[in-house]
PDB file of C-alpha atoms in Angstrom:
ATOM      1  CA  GLN W   1       4.982  81.928 232.272  1.00 82.00           C
ATOM      2  CA  GLN W   2       4.372  82.381 235.978  1.00 91.00           C
ATOM      3  CA  PRO W   3       5.990  85.469 237.577  1.00 94.00           C
ATOM      4  CA  VAL W   4       8.389  84.777 240.421  1.00 96.00           C
ATOM      5  CA  GLN W   5       7.770  86.373 243.790  1.00 97.00           C
ATOM      6  CA  SER W   6      10.321  86.919 246.518  1.00 97.00           C
ATOM      7  CA  PRO W   7      10.606  86.379 249.363  1.00 97.00           C
ATOM      8  CA  GLN W   8       8.353  83.340 249.795  1.00 97.00           C
ATOM      9  CA  ALA W   9       7.580  84.359 253.356  1.00 98.00           C
ATOM     10  CA  VAL W  10       8.307  87.247 255.676  1.00 97.00           C
ATOM     11  CA  ILE W  11       7.664  87.764 259.380  1.00 97.00           C
ATOM     12  CA  LEU W  12       7.385  91.260 260.807  1.00 96.00           C
ATOM     13  CA  ARG W  13       6.639  93.030 264.027  1.00 97.00           C
ATOM     14  CA  GLU W  14       3.950  95.691 263.943  1.00 97.00           C
ATOM     15  CA  GLY W  15       5.370  98.937 262.622  1.00 96.00           C
ATOM     16  CA  GLU W  16       8.120  97.349 260.515  1.00 97.00           C
ATOM     17  CA  ASP W  17       8.424  97.703 256.749  1.00 96.00           C
ATOM     18  CA  ALA W  18       8.486  95.023 254.045  1.00 97.00           C
ATOM     19  CA  VAL W  19       9.110  94.777 250.320  1.00 97.00           C
ATOM     20  CA  ILE W  20       7.708  92.040 248.096  1.00 98.00           C
ATOM     21  CA  ASN W  21       9.123  91.606 244.608  1.00 97.00           C
ATOM     22  CA  CYS W  22       7.573  90.199 241.460  1.00 96.00           C
ATOM     23  CA  SER W  23       9.641  89.376 238.374  1.00 95.00           C
ATOM     24  CA  SER W  24       8.616  88.167 234.957  1.00 91.00           C
ATOM     25  CA  SER W  25      10.588  86.677 232.081  1.00 88.00           C
ATOM     26  CA  LYS W  26       8.068  88.126 229.611  1.00 83.00           C
ATOM     27  CA  ALA W  27       7.372  91.735 228.684  1.00 78.00           C
ATOM     28  CA  LEU W  28       4.612  93.067 230.891  1.00 77.00           C
ATOM     29  CA  TYR W  29       1.634  95.240 230.133  1.00 79.00           C
ATOM     30  CA  SER W  30       0.263  95.421 233.648  1.00 85.00           C
ATOM     31  CA  VAL W  31       0.917  94.214 237.167  1.00 89.00           C
ATOM     32  CA  HIS W  32      -1.894  93.614 239.650  1.00 91.00           C
ATOM     33  CA  TRP W  33      -1.473  93.080 243.380  1.00 94.00           C
ATOM     34  CA  TYR W  34      -3.910  91.134 245.564  1.00 96.00           C
ATOM     35  CA  ARG W  35      -3.958  90.068 249.203  1.00 97.00           C
ATOM     36  CA  GLN W  36      -5.677  86.880 250.345  1.00 97.00           C
ATOM     37  CA  LYS W  37      -6.351  85.824 253.917  1.00 96.00           C
ATOM     38  CA  HIS W  38      -6.768  82.135 254.677  1.00 93.00           C
ATOM     39  CA  GLY W  39     -10.088  80.819 253.392  1.00 91.00           C
ATOM     40  CA  GLU W  40     -11.131  84.197 252.027  1.00 95.00           C
ATOM     41  CA  ALA W  41     -11.407  85.850 248.632  1.00 96.00           C
ATOM     42  CA  PRO W  42      -8.381  87.640 247.188  1.00 96.00           C
ATOM     43  CA  ILE W  43      -8.766  91.397 247.629  1.00 95.00           C
ATOM     44  CA  PHE W  44      -7.530  93.900 245.045  1.00 93.00           C
ATOM     45  CA  LEU W  45      -4.789  96.261 246.201  1.00 92.00           C
ATOM     46  CA  MET W  46      -3.697  98.063 243.050  1.00 88.00           C
ATOM     47  CA  ILE W  47      -2.851  97.854 239.374  1.00 87.00           C
ATOM     48  CA  LEU W  48       0.148  99.393 237.660  1.00 86.00           C
ATOM     49  CA  LEU W  49       0.108 100.014 233.926  1.00 78.00           C
ATOM     50  CA  LYS W  50       3.119 102.093 232.990  1.00 60.00           C
ATOM     51  CA  GLY W  51       6.832 101.623 233.460  1.00 55.00           C
ATOM     52  CA  GLY W  52       8.236 103.301 236.528  1.00 52.00           C
ATOM     53  CA  GLU W  53       4.837 104.367 237.790  1.00 62.00           C
ATOM     54  CA  GLN W  54       4.355 104.240 241.508  1.00 64.00           C
ATOM     55  CA  LYS W  55       0.955 103.987 243.097  1.00 66.00           C
ATOM     56  CA  GLY W  56      -0.221 103.724 246.621  1.00 69.00           C
ATOM     57  CA  HIS W  57      -2.883 104.157 249.178  1.00 69.00           C
ATOM     58  CA  ASP W  58      -2.562 104.371 252.915  1.00 73.00           C
ATOM     59  CA  LYS W  59       0.816 102.810 253.746  1.00 86.00           C
ATOM     60  CA  ILE W  60       0.914 100.370 250.815  1.00 92.00           C
ATOM     61  CA  SER W  61       2.517 101.398 247.551  1.00 92.00           C
ATOM     62  CA  ALA W  62       3.991  99.720 244.503  1.00 92.00           C
ATOM     63  CA  SER W  63       6.315 100.421 241.633  1.00 89.00           C
ATOM     64  CA  PHE W  64       6.522  98.915 238.168  1.00 87.00           C
ATOM     65  CA  ASN W  65       9.766  98.871 236.212  1.00 85.00           C
ATOM     66  CA  GLU W  66       8.737  97.939 232.691  1.00 81.00           C
ATOM     67  CA  LYS W  67      12.330  97.660 231.469  1.00 83.00           C
ATOM     68  CA  LYS W  68      13.316  95.229 234.182  1.00 83.00           C
ATOM     69  CA  GLN W  69       9.953  93.456 233.913  1.00 88.00           C
ATOM     70  CA  GLN W  70       9.443  93.627 237.629  1.00 90.00           C
ATOM     71  CA  SER W  71       7.246  95.193 240.260  1.00 92.00           C
ATOM     72  CA  SER W  72       7.712  95.756 243.976  1.00 94.00           C
ATOM     73  CA  LEU W  73       5.093  96.148 246.680  1.00 95.00           C
ATOM     74  CA  TYR W  74       6.055  98.311 249.647  1.00 95.00           C
ATOM     75  CA  LEU W  75       4.342  97.965 253.015  1.00 95.00           C
ATOM     76  CA  THR W  76       5.345 100.601 255.540  1.00 94.00           C
ATOM     77  CA  ALA W  77       4.591 100.707 259.246  1.00 94.00           C
ATOM     78  CA  SER W  78       2.869  97.327 258.956  1.00 94.00           C
ATOM     79  CA  GLN W  79      -0.311  96.608 260.869  1.00 94.00           C
ATOM     80  CA  LEU W  80      -1.693  93.283 262.101  1.00 96.00           C
ATOM     81  CA  SER W  81      -4.342  93.495 259.386  1.00 95.00           C
ATOM     82  CA  TYR W  82      -1.622  93.305 256.706  1.00 96.00           C
ATOM     83  CA  SER W  83      -1.093  89.603 257.447  1.00 97.00           C
ATOM     84  CA  GLY W  84      -2.003  87.347 254.560  1.00 97.00           C
ATOM     85  CA  THR W  85      -0.667  86.020 251.280  1.00 98.00           C
ATOM     86  CA  TYR W  86       0.232  88.596 248.644  1.00 98.00           C
ATOM     87  CA  PHE W  87      -0.032  87.708 244.976  1.00 97.00           C
ATOM     88  CA  CYS W  88       1.156  89.613 241.966  1.00 95.00           C
ATOM     89  CA  GLY W  89      -0.712  88.964 238.750  1.00 93.00           C
ATOM     90  CA  THR W  90       0.741  89.882 235.402  1.00 89.00           C
ATOM     91  CA  GLY W  91      -1.245  90.853 232.344  1.00 81.00           C
ATOM     92  CA  PHE W  92       0.251  90.530 228.870  1.00 67.00           C
ATOM     93  CA  ASN W  93      -2.500  91.754 226.624  1.00 60.00           C
ATOM     94  CA  ALA W  94      -2.935  95.452 225.944  1.00 54.00           C
ATOM     95  CA  GLY W  95      -6.536  94.949 224.898  1.00 54.00           C
ATOM     96  CA  GLY W  96      -9.283  95.626 227.387  1.00 48.00           C
ATOM     97  CA  THR W  97     -10.887  92.234 226.950  1.00 45.00           C
ATOM     98  CA  SER W  98      -8.039  90.426 228.623  1.00 48.00           C
ATOM     99  CA  TYR W  99      -7.738  92.752 231.540  1.00 65.00           C
ATOM    100  CA  GLY W 100      -8.713  90.087 234.010  1.00 77.00           C
ATOM    101  CA  LYS W 101      -6.767  87.227 232.453  1.00 85.00           C
ATOM    102  CA  LEU W 102      -3.834  87.233 234.803  1.00 90.00           C
ATOM    103  CA  THR W 103      -0.927  84.936 235.503  1.00 93.00           C
ATOM    104  CA  PHE W 104      -0.346  84.915 239.242  1.00 96.00           C
ATOM    105  CA  GLY W 105       2.851  84.294 241.137  1.00 96.00           C
ATOM    106  CA  GLN W 106       3.092  81.648 243.816  1.00 97.00           C
ATOM    107  CA  GLY W 107       2.467  84.155 246.585  1.00 97.00           C
ATOM    108  CA  THR W 108       4.349  85.681 249.513  1.00 98.00           C
ATOM    109  CA  ILE W 109       3.126  84.867 253.008  1.00 98.00           C
ATOM    110  CA  LEU W 110       3.307  87.911 255.252  1.00 98.00           C
ATOM    111  CA  THR W 111       2.874  87.505 259.009  1.00 97.00           C
ATOM    112  CA  VAL W 112       2.723  90.543 261.275  1.00 97.00           C
ATOM    113  CA  HIS W 113       3.119  89.980 265.014  1.00 96.00           C
ATOM    114  CA  PRO W 114       2.195  92.442 267.790  1.00 94.00           C
TER     115      PRO W 114
ATOM    116  CA  GLY I   1     -25.506  90.613 248.613  1.00 56.00           C
ATOM    117  CA  ALA I   2     -23.173  93.136 247.102  1.00 82.00           C
ATOM    118  CA  GLY I   3     -20.259  90.796 246.430  1.00 94.00           C
ATOM    119  CA  VAL I   4     -19.565  87.763 244.258  1.00 97.00           C
ATOM    120  CA  SER I   5     -21.340  84.735 245.651  1.00 97.00           C
ATOM    121  CA  GLN I   6     -20.252  81.143 245.047  1.00 98.00           C
ATOM    122  CA  SER I   7     -21.911  77.868 245.956  1.00 97.00           C
ATOM    123  CA  PRO I   8     -21.377  75.369 247.312  1.00 97.00           C
ATOM    124  CA  ARG I   9     -18.533  76.566 249.536  1.00 97.00           C
ATOM    125  CA  TYR I  10     -17.397  72.988 250.058  1.00 98.00           C
ATOM    126  CA  LYS I  11     -17.966  69.956 247.884  1.00 98.00           C
ATOM    127  CA  VAL I  12     -16.728  66.415 248.408  1.00 98.00           C
ATOM    128  CA  ALA I  13     -17.045  64.124 245.406  1.00 98.00           C
ATOM    129  CA  LYS I  14     -16.102  60.543 244.759  1.00 97.00           C
ATOM    130  CA  ARG I  15     -13.784  59.992 241.836  1.00 97.00           C
ATOM    131  CA  GLY I  16     -15.832  59.740 238.672  1.00 97.00           C
ATOM    132  CA  GLN I  17     -18.743  61.892 239.868  1.00 98.00           C
ATOM    133  CA  ASP I  18     -19.856  65.038 238.073  1.00 98.00           C
ATOM    134  CA  VAL I  19     -19.942  68.349 239.951  1.00 98.00           C
ATOM    135  CA  ALA I  20     -21.402  71.773 239.237  1.00 98.00           C
ATOM    136  CA  LEU I  21     -20.141  74.961 240.848  1.00 98.00           C
ATOM    137  CA  ARG I  22     -22.172  78.133 240.729  1.00 98.00           C
ATOM    138  CA  CYS I  23     -21.091  81.774 240.587  1.00 98.00           C
ATOM    139  CA  ASP I  24     -23.316  84.794 241.089  1.00 98.00           C
ATOM    140  CA  PRO I  25     -21.331  87.874 240.008  1.00 97.00           C
ATOM    141  CA  ILE I  26     -21.872  91.464 241.052  1.00 95.00           C
ATOM    142  CA  SER I  27     -24.904  92.858 239.279  1.00 93.00           C
ATOM    143  CA  GLY I  28     -23.954  94.757 236.140  1.00 90.00           C
ATOM    144  CA  HIS I  29     -20.509  93.237 235.813  1.00 91.00           C
ATOM    145  CA  VAL I  30     -19.888  92.337 232.209  1.00 91.00           C
ATOM    146  CA  SER I  31     -16.785  90.214 232.646  1.00 91.00           C
ATOM    147  CA  LEU I  32     -16.628  86.934 234.544  1.00 94.00           C
ATOM    148  CA  PHE I  33     -13.606  84.759 235.159  1.00 95.00           C
ATOM    149  CA  TRP I  34     -13.007  81.321 236.644  1.00 97.00           C
ATOM    150  CA  TYR I  35      -9.706  80.543 238.331  1.00 98.00           C
ATOM    151  CA  GLN I  36      -8.413  77.349 239.933  1.00 98.00           C
ATOM    152  CA  GLN I  37      -6.280  77.625 243.058  1.00 97.00           C
ATOM    153  CA  ALA I  38      -4.343  74.611 244.290  1.00 96.00           C
ATOM    154  CA  LEU I  39      -3.235  74.494 247.913  1.00 94.00           C
ATOM    155  CA  GLY I  40      -0.418  76.948 248.558  1.00 93.00           C
ATOM    156  CA  GLN I  41      -0.427  78.294 245.001  1.00 95.00           C
ATOM    157  CA  GLY I  42      -1.630  81.357 243.186  1.00 96.00           C
ATOM    158  CA  PRO I  43      -4.876  81.268 241.203  1.00 97.00           C
ATOM    159  CA  GLU I  44      -4.638  79.884 237.661  1.00 97.00           C
ATOM    160  CA  PHE I  45      -6.857  81.196 234.886  1.00 95.00           C
ATOM    161  CA  LEU I  46      -9.448  78.792 233.503  1.00 97.00           C
ATOM    162  CA  THR I  47     -11.919  80.732 231.382  1.00 95.00           C
ATOM    163  CA  TYR I  48     -13.413  84.158 230.667  1.00 92.00           C
ATOM    164  CA  PHE I  49     -16.884  85.388 229.691  1.00 93.00           C
ATOM    165  CA  GLN I  50     -17.963  88.741 228.387  1.00 91.00           C
ATOM    166  CA  ASN I  51     -21.692  88.779 229.009  1.00 93.00           C
ATOM    167  CA  GLU I  52     -22.883  85.372 227.749  1.00 95.00           C
ATOM    168  CA  ALA I  53     -20.021  84.866 225.303  1.00 94.00           C
ATOM    169  CA  GLN I  54     -17.153  82.640 226.364  1.00 95.00           C
ATOM    170  CA  LEU I  55     -14.235  84.496 224.806  1.00 90.00           C
ATOM    171  CA  ASP I  56     -11.357  82.525 226.246  1.00 91.00           C
ATOM    172  CA  LYS I  57     -11.279  78.964 227.525  1.00 94.00           C
ATOM    173  CA  SER I  58      -7.598  78.368 227.040  1.00 93.00           C
ATOM    174  CA  GLY I  59      -7.010  77.542 230.708  1.00 95.00           C
ATOM    175  CA  LEU I  60      -9.492  74.681 231.008  1.00 97.00           C
ATOM    176  CA  PRO I  61      -7.311  71.643 231.804  1.00 96.00           C
ATOM    177  CA  SER I  62      -9.304  69.075 229.828  1.00 95.00           C
ATOM    178  CA  ASP I  63     -12.569  68.499 228.004  1.00 96.00           C
ATOM    179  CA  ARG I  64     -14.024  67.302 231.308  1.00 98.00           C
ATOM    180  CA  PHE I  65     -14.266  70.972 232.285  1.00 98.00           C
ATOM    181  CA  PHE I  66     -17.117  73.018 230.910  1.00 97.00           C
ATOM    182  CA  ALA I  67     -18.367  76.498 231.807  1.00 98.00           C
ATOM    183  CA  GLU I  68     -21.437  78.422 230.786  1.00 97.00           C
ATOM    184  CA  ARG I  69     -23.118  81.770 231.410  1.00 97.00           C
ATOM    185  CA  PRO I  70     -26.304  81.497 229.356  1.00 96.00           C
ATOM    186  CA  GLU I  71     -27.961  84.783 230.320  1.00 94.00           C
ATOM    187  CA  GLY I  72     -24.876  86.845 230.952  1.00 92.00           C
ATOM    188  CA  SER I  73     -25.159  86.805 234.725  1.00 95.00           C
ATOM    189  CA  VAL I  74     -24.913  83.562 236.748  1.00 97.00           C
ATOM    190  CA  SER I  75     -22.209  81.156 235.609  1.00 98.00           C
ATOM    191  CA  THR I  76     -21.735  77.446 236.213  1.00 98.00           C
ATOM    192  CA  LEU I  77     -18.489  75.516 236.053  1.00 98.00           C
ATOM    193  CA  LYS I  78     -19.081  71.829 235.482  1.00 98.00           C
ATOM    194  CA  ILE I  79     -16.511  69.116 235.941  1.00 98.00           C
ATOM    195  CA  GLN I  80     -17.339  65.689 234.589  1.00 98.00           C
ATOM    196  CA  ARG I  81     -15.875  62.398 235.813  1.00 98.00           C
ATOM    197  CA  THR I  82     -13.881  64.126 238.551  1.00 98.00           C
ATOM    198  CA  GLN I  83     -10.313  63.021 239.252  1.00 97.00           C
ATOM    199  CA  GLN I  84      -8.214  63.501 242.378  1.00 97.00           C
ATOM    200  CA  GLU I  85      -6.089  66.125 240.629  1.00 96.00           C
ATOM    201  CA  ASP I  86      -9.215  68.267 240.268  1.00 98.00           C
ATOM    202  CA  SER I  87      -9.153  68.905 244.020  1.00 98.00           C
ATOM    203  CA  ALA I  88      -8.686  72.652 244.454  1.00 98.00           C
ATOM    204  CA  VAL I  89     -10.479  75.868 245.277  1.00 98.00           C
ATOM    205  CA  TYR I  90     -12.390  77.230 242.293  1.00 98.00           C
ATOM    206  CA  LEU I  91     -12.570  81.013 242.375  1.00 98.00           C
ATOM    207  CA  CYS I  92     -14.970  83.116 240.393  1.00 98.00           C
ATOM    208  CA  ALA I  93     -14.262  86.793 239.748  1.00 96.00           C
ATOM    209  CA  SER I  94     -16.188  89.528 238.010  1.00 94.00           C
ATOM    210  CA  SER I  95     -15.337  92.977 236.760  1.00 91.00           C
ATOM    211  CA  LEU I  96     -17.011  95.891 235.025  1.00 85.00           C
ATOM    212  CA  GLY I  97     -15.418  94.935 231.724  1.00 73.00           C
ATOM    213  CA  LYS I  98     -14.495  97.380 228.992  1.00 64.00           C
ATOM    214  CA  GLY I  99     -14.918 101.090 229.323  1.00 58.00           C
ATOM    215  CA  ALA I 100     -13.611 104.053 231.254  1.00 50.00           C
ATOM    216  CA  GLN I 101     -15.187 102.838 234.500  1.00 53.00           C
ATOM    217  CA  ASN I 102     -13.122  99.672 234.428  1.00 60.00           C
ATOM    218  CA  THR I 103     -10.211 100.038 236.821  1.00 67.00           C
ATOM    219  CA  GLY I 104      -9.015  96.514 236.100  1.00 76.00           C
ATOM    220  CA  GLU I 105     -10.069  95.376 239.551  1.00 86.00           C
ATOM    221  CA  LEU I 106     -11.288  91.805 239.828  1.00 91.00           C
ATOM    222  CA  PHE I 107     -13.871  91.118 242.525  1.00 94.00           C
ATOM    223  CA  PHE I 108     -13.376  87.556 243.709  1.00 96.00           C
ATOM    224  CA  GLY I 109     -15.787  85.257 245.466  1.00 97.00           C
ATOM    225  CA  GLU I 110     -14.655  83.163 248.431  1.00 96.00           C
ATOM    226  CA  GLY I 111     -14.445  80.110 246.222  1.00 97.00           C
ATOM    227  CA  SER I 112     -15.760  76.575 246.133  1.00 98.00           C
ATOM    228  CA  ARG I 113     -13.399  74.055 247.700  1.00 98.00           C
ATOM    229  CA  LEU I 114     -13.626  70.757 245.826  1.00 98.00           C
ATOM    230  CA  THR I 115     -12.201  67.585 247.340  1.00 98.00           C
ATOM    231  CA  VAL I 116     -12.202  64.471 245.184  1.00 98.00           C
ATOM    232  CA  LEU I 117     -11.773  61.207 247.061  1.00 96.00           C
TER     233      LEU I 117
END
C-alpha cells in the first residue's frame, strides 16, 4: 500500500522552514527519503530504521514514529538548491535482501524562491 | 563513470514494438533494482537482482516485461509488444547489498524515458 505524503506541494522563500509528512497504513520497518529534480535521478537523503529516531545532516532532518506509522522530513533555513520533489519510500521487510524494495509515496513538490 | 548509467535516455516506440533498456550499475554493487515512474508519480518497484539471481519480480506488470542480469553486472529490461500504458521513465538503482557496509542507500540512474505511440 502506497504511503501518503502531505502536503502535495509547498512554496517557500529562501530561509523559511518546511515539514513534509509521510504516513502508512501498514507497520513500517524503515523509511527512506529521496529528492528528485526534474529529469534527474532521485538522490538519497536518509534512512530511518527505529521508532522515534531522528536523523539529519546539514539543515535537513527526519523523524520516524513507528507507533504512528509515520515519518516527517524537516527542512530548516531552506536554500534554492532544496527545490525538487521529495519522496518517502517505505520498507516492510526486516531482511537485508529487501532493503531496496520500497513503496514510494506520490511525492511532495517543494519550490524555494529567492 | 562513477554512477549508475542507463541507456537509451529517450526511446520512442510504436505500439507493438519490442524495446530493450540497459542499466550499468556502480561497480561492485551486488543489488540491482528496476523501478517504473509514471509522470507525476513516485517510482514503483518492478524487480530485484542479487548478483545474477532475480530474487523478486513481483512488480513486473505483465509477462511482456522481462529483466536479466546474466553476469551479475549489466542488466537489461525488455518490454515486448509495447502498449501505450508502458510509457514511463524506467529507473535502475543499485546498492551494495547485504553486509555492514550497506547503508540502505539506493543509487539511481537518470532513467530511460519510454514513449509508446
